Coordinates of C-alpha atoms in Angstrom, one line a residue:
X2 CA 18.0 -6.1 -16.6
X3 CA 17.1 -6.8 -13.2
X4 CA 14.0 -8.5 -12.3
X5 CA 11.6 -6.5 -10.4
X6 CA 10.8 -7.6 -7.0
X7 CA 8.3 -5.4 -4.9
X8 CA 6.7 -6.3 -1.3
X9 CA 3.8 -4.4 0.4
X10 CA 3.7 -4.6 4.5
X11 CA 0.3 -4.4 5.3
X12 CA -0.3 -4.0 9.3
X13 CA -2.8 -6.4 10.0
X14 CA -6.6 -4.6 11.5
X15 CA -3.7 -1.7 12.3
X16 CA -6.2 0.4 14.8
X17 CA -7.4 -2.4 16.6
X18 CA -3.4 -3.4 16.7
X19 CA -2.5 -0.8 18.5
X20 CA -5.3 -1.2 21.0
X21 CA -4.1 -4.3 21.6
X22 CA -0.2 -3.5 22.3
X23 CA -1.2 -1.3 25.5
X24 CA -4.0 -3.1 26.8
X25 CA -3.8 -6.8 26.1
X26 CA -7.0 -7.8 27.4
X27 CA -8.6 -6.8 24.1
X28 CA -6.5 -9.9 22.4
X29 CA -8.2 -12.7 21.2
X30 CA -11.6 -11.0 21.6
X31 CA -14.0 -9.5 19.2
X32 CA -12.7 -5.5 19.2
X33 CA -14.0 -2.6 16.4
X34 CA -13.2 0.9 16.3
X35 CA -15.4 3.6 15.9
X36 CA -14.9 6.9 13.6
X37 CA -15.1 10.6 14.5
X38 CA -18.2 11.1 17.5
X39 CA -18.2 7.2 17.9
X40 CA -20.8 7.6 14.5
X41 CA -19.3 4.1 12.2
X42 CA -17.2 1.4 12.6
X43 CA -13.4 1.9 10.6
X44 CA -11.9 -1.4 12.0
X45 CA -12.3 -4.7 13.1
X46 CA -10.7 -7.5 14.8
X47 CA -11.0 -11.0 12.8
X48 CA -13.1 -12.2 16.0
X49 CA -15.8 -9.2 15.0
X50 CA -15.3 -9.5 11.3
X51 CA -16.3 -13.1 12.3
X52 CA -19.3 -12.1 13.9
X53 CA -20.8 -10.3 10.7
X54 CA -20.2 -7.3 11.9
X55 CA -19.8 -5.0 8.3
X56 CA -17.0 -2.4 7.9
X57 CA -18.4 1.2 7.7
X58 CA -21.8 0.4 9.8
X59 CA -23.4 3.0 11.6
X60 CA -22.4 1.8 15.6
X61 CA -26.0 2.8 17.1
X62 CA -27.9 0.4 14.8
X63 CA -25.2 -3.0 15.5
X64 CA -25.2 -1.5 19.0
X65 CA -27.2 -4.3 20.8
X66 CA -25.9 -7.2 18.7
X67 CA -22.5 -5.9 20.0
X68 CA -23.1 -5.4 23.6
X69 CA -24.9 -9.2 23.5
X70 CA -22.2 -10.3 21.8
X71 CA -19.4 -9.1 24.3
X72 CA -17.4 -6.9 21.5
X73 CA -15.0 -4.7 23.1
X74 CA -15.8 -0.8 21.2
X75 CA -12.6 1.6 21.1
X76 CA -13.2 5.5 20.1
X77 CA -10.9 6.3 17.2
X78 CA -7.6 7.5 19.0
X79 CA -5.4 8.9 16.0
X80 CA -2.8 10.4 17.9
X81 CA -1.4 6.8 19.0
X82 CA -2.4 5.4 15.9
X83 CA -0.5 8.1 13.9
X84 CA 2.5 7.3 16.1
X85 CA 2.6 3.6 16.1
X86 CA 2.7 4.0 12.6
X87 CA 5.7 5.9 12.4
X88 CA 7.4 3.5 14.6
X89 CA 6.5 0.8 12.1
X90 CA 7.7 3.0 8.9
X91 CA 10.8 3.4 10.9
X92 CA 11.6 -0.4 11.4
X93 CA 11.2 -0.7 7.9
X94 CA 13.2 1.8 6.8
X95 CA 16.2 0.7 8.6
X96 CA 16.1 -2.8 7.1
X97 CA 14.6 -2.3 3.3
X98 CA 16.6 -0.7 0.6
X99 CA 14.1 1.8 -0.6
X100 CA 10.3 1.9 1.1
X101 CA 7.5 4.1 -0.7
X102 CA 4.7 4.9 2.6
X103 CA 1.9 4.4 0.7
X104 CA -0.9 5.1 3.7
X105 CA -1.0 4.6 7.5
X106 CA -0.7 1.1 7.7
X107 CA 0.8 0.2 4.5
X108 CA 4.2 0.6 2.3
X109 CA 5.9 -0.6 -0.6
X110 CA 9.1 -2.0 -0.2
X111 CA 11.8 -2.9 -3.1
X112 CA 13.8 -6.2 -2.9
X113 CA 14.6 -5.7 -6.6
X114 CA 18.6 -5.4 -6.1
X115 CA 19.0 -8.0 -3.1
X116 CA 22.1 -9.8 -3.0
X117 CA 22.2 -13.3 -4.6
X118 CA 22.7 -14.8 -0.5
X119 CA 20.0 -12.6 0.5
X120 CA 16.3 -14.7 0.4
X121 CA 13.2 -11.9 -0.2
X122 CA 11.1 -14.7 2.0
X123 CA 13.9 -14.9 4.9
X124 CA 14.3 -10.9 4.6
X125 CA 10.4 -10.7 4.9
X126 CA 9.8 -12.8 7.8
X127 CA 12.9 -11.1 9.8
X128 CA 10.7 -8.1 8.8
X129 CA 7.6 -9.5 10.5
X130 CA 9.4 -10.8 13.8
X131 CA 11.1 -7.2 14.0
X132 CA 8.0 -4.9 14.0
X133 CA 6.4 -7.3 16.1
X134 CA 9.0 -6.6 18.6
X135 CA 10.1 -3.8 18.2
X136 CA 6.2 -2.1 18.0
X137 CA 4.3 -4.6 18.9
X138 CA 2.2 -4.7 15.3
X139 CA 1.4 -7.8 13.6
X140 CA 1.9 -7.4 10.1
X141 CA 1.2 -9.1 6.5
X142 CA 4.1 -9.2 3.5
X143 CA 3.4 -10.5 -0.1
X144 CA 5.9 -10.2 -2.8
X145 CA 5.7 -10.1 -6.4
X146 CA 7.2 -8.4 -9.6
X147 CA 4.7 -6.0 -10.0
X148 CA 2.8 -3.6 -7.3
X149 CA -0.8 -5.1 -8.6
X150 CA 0.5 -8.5 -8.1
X151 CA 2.2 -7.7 -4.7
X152 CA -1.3 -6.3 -2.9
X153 CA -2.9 -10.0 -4.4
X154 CA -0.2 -11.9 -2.3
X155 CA -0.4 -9.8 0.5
X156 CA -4.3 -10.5 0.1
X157 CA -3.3 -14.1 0.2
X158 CA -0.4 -13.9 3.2
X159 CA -3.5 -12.5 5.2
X160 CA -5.9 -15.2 4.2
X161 CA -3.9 -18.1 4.2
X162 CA -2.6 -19.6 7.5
X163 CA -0.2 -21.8 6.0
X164 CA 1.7 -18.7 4.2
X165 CA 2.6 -17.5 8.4
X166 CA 2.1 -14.1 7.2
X167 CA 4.2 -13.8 4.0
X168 CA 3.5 -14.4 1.1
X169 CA 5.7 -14.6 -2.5
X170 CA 3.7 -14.7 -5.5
X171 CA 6.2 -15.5 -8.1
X172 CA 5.4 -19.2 -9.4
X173 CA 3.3 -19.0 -12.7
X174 CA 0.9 -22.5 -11.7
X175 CA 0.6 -19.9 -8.1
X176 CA -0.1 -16.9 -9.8
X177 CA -3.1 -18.3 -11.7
X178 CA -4.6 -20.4 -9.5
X179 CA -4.6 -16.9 -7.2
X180 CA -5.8 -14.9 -9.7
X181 CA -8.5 -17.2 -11.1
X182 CA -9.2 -17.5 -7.0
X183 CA -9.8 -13.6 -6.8
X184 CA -12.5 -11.6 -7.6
X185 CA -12.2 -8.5 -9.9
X186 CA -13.4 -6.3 -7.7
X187 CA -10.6 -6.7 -5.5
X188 CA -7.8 -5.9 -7.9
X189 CA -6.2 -3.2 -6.6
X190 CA -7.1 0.0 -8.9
X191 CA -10.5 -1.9 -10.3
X192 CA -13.1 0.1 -8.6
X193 CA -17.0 -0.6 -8.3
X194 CA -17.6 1.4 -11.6
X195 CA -15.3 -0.6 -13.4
X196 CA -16.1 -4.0 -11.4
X197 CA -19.7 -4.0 -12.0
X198 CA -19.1 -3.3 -16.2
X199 CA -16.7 -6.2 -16.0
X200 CA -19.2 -8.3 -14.7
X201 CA -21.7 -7.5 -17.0
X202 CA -19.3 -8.7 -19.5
X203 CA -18.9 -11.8 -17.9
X204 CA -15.1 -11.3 -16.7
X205 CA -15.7 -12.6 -12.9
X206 CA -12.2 -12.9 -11.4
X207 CA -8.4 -11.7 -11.9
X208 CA -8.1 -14.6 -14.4
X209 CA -10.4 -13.4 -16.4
X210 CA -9.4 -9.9 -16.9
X211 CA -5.4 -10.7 -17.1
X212 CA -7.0 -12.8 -20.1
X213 CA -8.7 -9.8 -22.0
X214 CA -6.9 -8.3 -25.2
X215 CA -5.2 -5.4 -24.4
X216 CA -7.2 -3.3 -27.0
X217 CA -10.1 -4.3 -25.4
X218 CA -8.8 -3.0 -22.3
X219 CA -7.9 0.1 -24.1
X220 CA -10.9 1.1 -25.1
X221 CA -13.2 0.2 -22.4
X222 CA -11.1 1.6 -19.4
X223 CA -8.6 3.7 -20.7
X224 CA -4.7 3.9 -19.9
X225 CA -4.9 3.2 -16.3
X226 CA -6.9 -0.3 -17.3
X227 CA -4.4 -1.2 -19.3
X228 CA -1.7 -0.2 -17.1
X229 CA -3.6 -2.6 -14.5
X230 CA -3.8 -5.5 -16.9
X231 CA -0.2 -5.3 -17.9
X232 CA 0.8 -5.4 -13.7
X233 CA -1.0 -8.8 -13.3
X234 CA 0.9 -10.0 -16.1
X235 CA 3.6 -9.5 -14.3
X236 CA 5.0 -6.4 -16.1
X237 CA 5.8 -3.5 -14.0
X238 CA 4.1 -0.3 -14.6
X239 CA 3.7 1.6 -11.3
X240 CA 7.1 2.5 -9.7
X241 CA 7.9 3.3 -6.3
X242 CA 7.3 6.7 -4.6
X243 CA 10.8 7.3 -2.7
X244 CA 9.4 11.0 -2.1
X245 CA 6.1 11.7 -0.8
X246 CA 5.2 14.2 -3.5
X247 CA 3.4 18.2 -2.1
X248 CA -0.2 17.8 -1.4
X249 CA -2.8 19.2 -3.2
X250 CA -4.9 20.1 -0.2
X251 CA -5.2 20.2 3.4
X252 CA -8.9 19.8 4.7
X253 CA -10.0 19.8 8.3
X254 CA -13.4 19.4 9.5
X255 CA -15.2 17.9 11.4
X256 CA -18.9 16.4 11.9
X257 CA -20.2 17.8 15.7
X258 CA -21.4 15.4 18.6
X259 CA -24.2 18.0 18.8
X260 CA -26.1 20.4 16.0
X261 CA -24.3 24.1 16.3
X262 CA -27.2 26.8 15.3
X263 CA -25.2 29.7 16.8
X264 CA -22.8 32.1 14.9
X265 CA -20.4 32.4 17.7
X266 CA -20.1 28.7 18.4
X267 CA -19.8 28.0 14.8
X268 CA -17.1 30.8 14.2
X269 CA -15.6 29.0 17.4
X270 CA -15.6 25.4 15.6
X271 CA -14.1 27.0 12.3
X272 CA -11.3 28.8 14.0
X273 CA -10.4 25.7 15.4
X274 CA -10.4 23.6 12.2
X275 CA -8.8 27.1 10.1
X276 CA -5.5 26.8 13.0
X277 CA -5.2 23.1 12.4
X278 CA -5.2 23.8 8.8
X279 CA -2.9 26.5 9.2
X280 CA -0.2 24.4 11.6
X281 CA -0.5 21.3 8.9
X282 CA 0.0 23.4 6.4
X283 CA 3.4 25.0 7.6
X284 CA 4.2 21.3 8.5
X285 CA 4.9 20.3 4.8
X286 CA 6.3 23.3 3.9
X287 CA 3.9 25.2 2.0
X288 CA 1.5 27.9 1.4
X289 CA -2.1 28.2 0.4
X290 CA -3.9 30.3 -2.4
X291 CA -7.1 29.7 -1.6
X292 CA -9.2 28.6 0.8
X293 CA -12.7 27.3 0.8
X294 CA -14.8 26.9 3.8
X295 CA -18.0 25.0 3.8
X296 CA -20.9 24.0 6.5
X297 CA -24.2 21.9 6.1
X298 CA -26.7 20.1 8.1
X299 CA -27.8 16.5 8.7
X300 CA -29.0 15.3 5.6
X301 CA -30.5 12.0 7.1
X302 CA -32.3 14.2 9.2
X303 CA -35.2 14.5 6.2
X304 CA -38.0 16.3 8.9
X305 CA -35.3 19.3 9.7
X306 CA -34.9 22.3 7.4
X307 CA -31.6 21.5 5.2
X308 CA -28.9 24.0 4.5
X309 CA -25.2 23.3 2.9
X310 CA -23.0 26.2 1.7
X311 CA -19.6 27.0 0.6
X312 CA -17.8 29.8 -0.6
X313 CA -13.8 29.9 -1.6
X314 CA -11.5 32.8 -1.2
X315 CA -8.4 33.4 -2.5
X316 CA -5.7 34.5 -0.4
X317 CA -3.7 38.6 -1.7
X318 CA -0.6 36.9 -1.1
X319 CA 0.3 32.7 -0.9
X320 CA 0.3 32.2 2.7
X321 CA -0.2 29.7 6.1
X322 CA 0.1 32.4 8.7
X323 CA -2.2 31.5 11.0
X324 CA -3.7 35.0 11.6
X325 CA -4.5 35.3 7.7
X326 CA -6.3 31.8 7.5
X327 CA -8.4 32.7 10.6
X328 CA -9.3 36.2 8.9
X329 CA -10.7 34.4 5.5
X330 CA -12.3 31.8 7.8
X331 CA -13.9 34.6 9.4
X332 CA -15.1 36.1 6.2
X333 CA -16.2 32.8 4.3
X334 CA -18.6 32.2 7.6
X335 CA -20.0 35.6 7.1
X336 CA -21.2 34.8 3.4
X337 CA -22.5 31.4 4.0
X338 CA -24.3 31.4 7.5
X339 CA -27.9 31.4 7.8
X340 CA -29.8 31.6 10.9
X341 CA -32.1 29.0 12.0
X342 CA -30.5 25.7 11.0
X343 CA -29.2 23.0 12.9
X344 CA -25.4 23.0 11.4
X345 CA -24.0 19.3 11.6
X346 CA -20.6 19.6 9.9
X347 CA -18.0 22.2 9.1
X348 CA -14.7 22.6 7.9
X349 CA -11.9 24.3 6.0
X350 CA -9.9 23.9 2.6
X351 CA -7.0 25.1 1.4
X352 CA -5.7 24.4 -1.9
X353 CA -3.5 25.8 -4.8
X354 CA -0.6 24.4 -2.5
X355 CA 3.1 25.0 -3.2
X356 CA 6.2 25.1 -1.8
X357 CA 7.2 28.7 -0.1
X358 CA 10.3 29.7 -2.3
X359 CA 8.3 29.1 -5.4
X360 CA 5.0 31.0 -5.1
X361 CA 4.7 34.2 -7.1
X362 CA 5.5 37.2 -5.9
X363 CA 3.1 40.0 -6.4
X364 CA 3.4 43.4 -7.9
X365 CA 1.9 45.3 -5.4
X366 CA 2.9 44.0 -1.8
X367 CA 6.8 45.3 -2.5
X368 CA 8.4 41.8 -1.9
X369 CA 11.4 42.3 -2.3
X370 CA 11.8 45.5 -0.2
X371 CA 13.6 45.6 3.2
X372 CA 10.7 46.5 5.4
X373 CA 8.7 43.6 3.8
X374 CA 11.2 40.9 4.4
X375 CA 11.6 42.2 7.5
X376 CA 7.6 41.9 8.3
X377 CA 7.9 38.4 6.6
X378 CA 10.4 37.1 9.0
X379 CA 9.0 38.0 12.3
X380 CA 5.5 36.7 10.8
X381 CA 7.3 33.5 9.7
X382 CA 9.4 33.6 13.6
X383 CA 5.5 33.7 15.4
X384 CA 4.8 31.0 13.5
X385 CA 7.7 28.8 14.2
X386 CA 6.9 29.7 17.9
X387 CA 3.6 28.8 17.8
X388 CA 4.3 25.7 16.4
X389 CA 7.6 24.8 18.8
X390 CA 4.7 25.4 21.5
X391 CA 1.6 23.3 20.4
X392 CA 4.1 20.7 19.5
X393 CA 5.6 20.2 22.6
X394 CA 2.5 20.9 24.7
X395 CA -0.4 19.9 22.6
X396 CA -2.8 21.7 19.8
X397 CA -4.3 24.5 21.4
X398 CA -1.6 25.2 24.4
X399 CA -1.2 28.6 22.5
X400 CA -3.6 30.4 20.1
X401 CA -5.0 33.5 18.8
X402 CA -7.5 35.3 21.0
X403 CA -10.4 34.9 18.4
X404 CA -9.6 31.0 18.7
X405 CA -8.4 30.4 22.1
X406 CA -12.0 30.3 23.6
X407 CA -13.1 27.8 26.2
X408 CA -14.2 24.6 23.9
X409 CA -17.0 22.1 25.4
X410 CA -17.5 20.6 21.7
X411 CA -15.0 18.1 21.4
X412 CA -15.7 15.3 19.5
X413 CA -17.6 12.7 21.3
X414 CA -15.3 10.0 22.4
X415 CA -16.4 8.2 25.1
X416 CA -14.4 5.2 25.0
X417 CA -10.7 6.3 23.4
X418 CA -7.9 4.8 25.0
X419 CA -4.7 7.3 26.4
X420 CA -2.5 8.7 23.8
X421 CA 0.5 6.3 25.7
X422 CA 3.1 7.3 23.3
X423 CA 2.5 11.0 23.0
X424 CA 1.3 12.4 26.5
X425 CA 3.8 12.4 29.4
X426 CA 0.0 12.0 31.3
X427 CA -0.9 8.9 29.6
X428 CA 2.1 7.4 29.8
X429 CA 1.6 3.5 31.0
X430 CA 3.0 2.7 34.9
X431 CA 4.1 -0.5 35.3

């Protein structure tokens, strides 16, 4: 049997990478990024993790430590940090045998059936140098024969300069110094539930749990423990995802720079969020049953009246026509609105996904008869335009009148960076 052999590429502080490749004045200085409306900060730079400065922290109260300390602060820009990303999975997949994305800055790789003259470390490290010049991304590699044991190395690949970025977990005197070196917590799959009642029992690092009885294991956490403990003994249990599998949702919404009391602005807001869904939702390939939609107020805000709502509706017929999203939008916002509040977030869900030659076909819309298919492909033919349109020219370049008002309540973004890769406008001038 061939020995397993799995790598994870990890791009390293990915957001604040991609800053850095179109403006590098932000290199070796302290950077962070900032979420939706500039409201927490999503990444750092090593110079600002240096600084203290905590993943997740609300920006306004680190504000003036930042501006003292001279930190550069970047508004979230994902459509360049969606791109860059793709460029990166791209590079990969051209050189790996089989890659499994596992999230925007991270995938698994198999060097399970590498020829004898091929070395894993030499094929990693040509990995490194050709993202790096190719995109422009500085990334992380560890290696080991199980998934579990493959995020530890890349952990270590990070952490230790004399590993140059890659990092190949596969000596046993390694392994357990590294294990005994990491803390439970940071297993991948051992969450803070599970960490904290593994502490109270004493087991304190990755040592300890790979040394618990599997029975033990069993019974306190279930399968997927054990499933865990058996990966940092080396023994693979989690495979590789070749195919992405359907999603079970699509959710957009957002939280608003400004409180929204209005009907009209909210309906506004919603149709927005209910077209994105709509366009995503085509995108994969599939249709929606149902569809929730949801809004609520501050909740920090304890001295303001407090509202949150939701209501789901299910579609007649599986659909992601955008016209029949924006209709149970519409709806949904009737049931749950309630004058007088100061609404702070709203969005849309659509779930019961599946693919569009699979849904079932009801007994009352005459599916299968000729005026039907032919309503179903012009429907499906709007769509398609719509989407060749907003693709090429940008969300929003076409829309249904009930959507396509004038919008003033963007995110706020006050310091995002062009879209270089993705706007002919933005595009850099040398």
């Amino acid at each position: 049997m061939t020995q397993s052999h799995i790598a994870i590429v990890d791009c390293n502080n990915f957001y604040v990478s991609c800053e850095r490749v179109f403006n590098p004045q932000l290199c070796n200085m302290p950077v962070v990024v900032l979420s939706n409306n500039d409201g927490c900060i999503i990444a750092r730079s090593n110079e600002a993790k240096a600084l203290g400065i905590p993943m997740g922290a609300p920006y306004f109260k680190w504000k003036r430590m930042i501006e003292d300390s001279g930190v550069a602060v970047m508004s979230s820009n994902y459509a360049l940090y969606g791109d860059m990303s793709s460029r990166v999975m791209q590079v990969l997949a051209a050189i790996a045998p089989a890659i499994e994305i596992y999230s925007i800055d991270e995938s698994f790789l198999d060097f399970s059936n590498l020829p004898d003259t091929l070395n894993p470390v030499d094929l990693a490290d040509r990995l490194r140098q050709q993202v790096a010049q190719w995109t422009g991304i500085p990334v992380s590699i560890g290696m080991a024969s199980s998934k579990t044991l493959a995020k530890i190395a890349n952990r270590l690949a990070k952490k230790n300069p004399s590993k140059h970025g890659v990092a190949n977990l596969t000596d046993p005197t390694e392994i357990a110094t590294t294990l005994a070196a990491t803390d439970v917590e940071d297993i991948w799959g051992i969450g803070r539930r599970w960490a904290r009642m593994l502490k109270a029992c004493n087991i304190m690092t990755a040592a300890d749990f790979r040394s618990c009885s599997d029975s033990w294991v069993r019974q306190k956490m279930g399968v997927v423990g054990l499933r865990t403990l058996h990966e940092l003994r080396g023994i693979p249990c989690v495979s590789l995802e070749l195919e992405s599998p359907d999603k079970k949702s699509i959710c957009v919404s957002r939280s608003f720079s400004t409180p929204v009391m209005e009907h009209a602005a909210l309906t506004d807001r919603l149709s927005d969020f209910a077209s994105r869904a709509a366009a995503k939702t085509r995108k994969t390939g599939l249709v929606a049953g149902y569809i929730t939609v949801f809004v609520r107020t501050n909740r920090f805000q304890k001295d303001r009246p407090q509202y949150s709502n939701a209501v789901t509706l299910t579609f007649p017929e599986m659909t992601a026509h955008t016209a029949d999203i924006l209709a149970a939008t519409r709806q949904g916002l009737a049931h749950i609105y309630r004058p007088g509040y100061e609404y702070k977030k709203a969005g849309v869900l659509l779930t019961n996904l599946m693919r569009q030659d699979m849904t079932p076909q009801s007994l009352w819309t005459h599916a299968g008869s000729p005026k039907t298919l032919i309503v179903k492909e012009k429907r499906n033919k709007l769509m398609q335009a719509f989407d060749g349109i907003n693709g090429r020219f940008g969300h929003g370049s076409i829309a249904y009148g009930i959507a396509k008002r004038k919008n003033n309540w963007f995110m706020r973004q006050e310091k995002v960076s062009p879209r270089y890769t993705t706007r002919w406008e933005d595009l850099p001038t040398v």
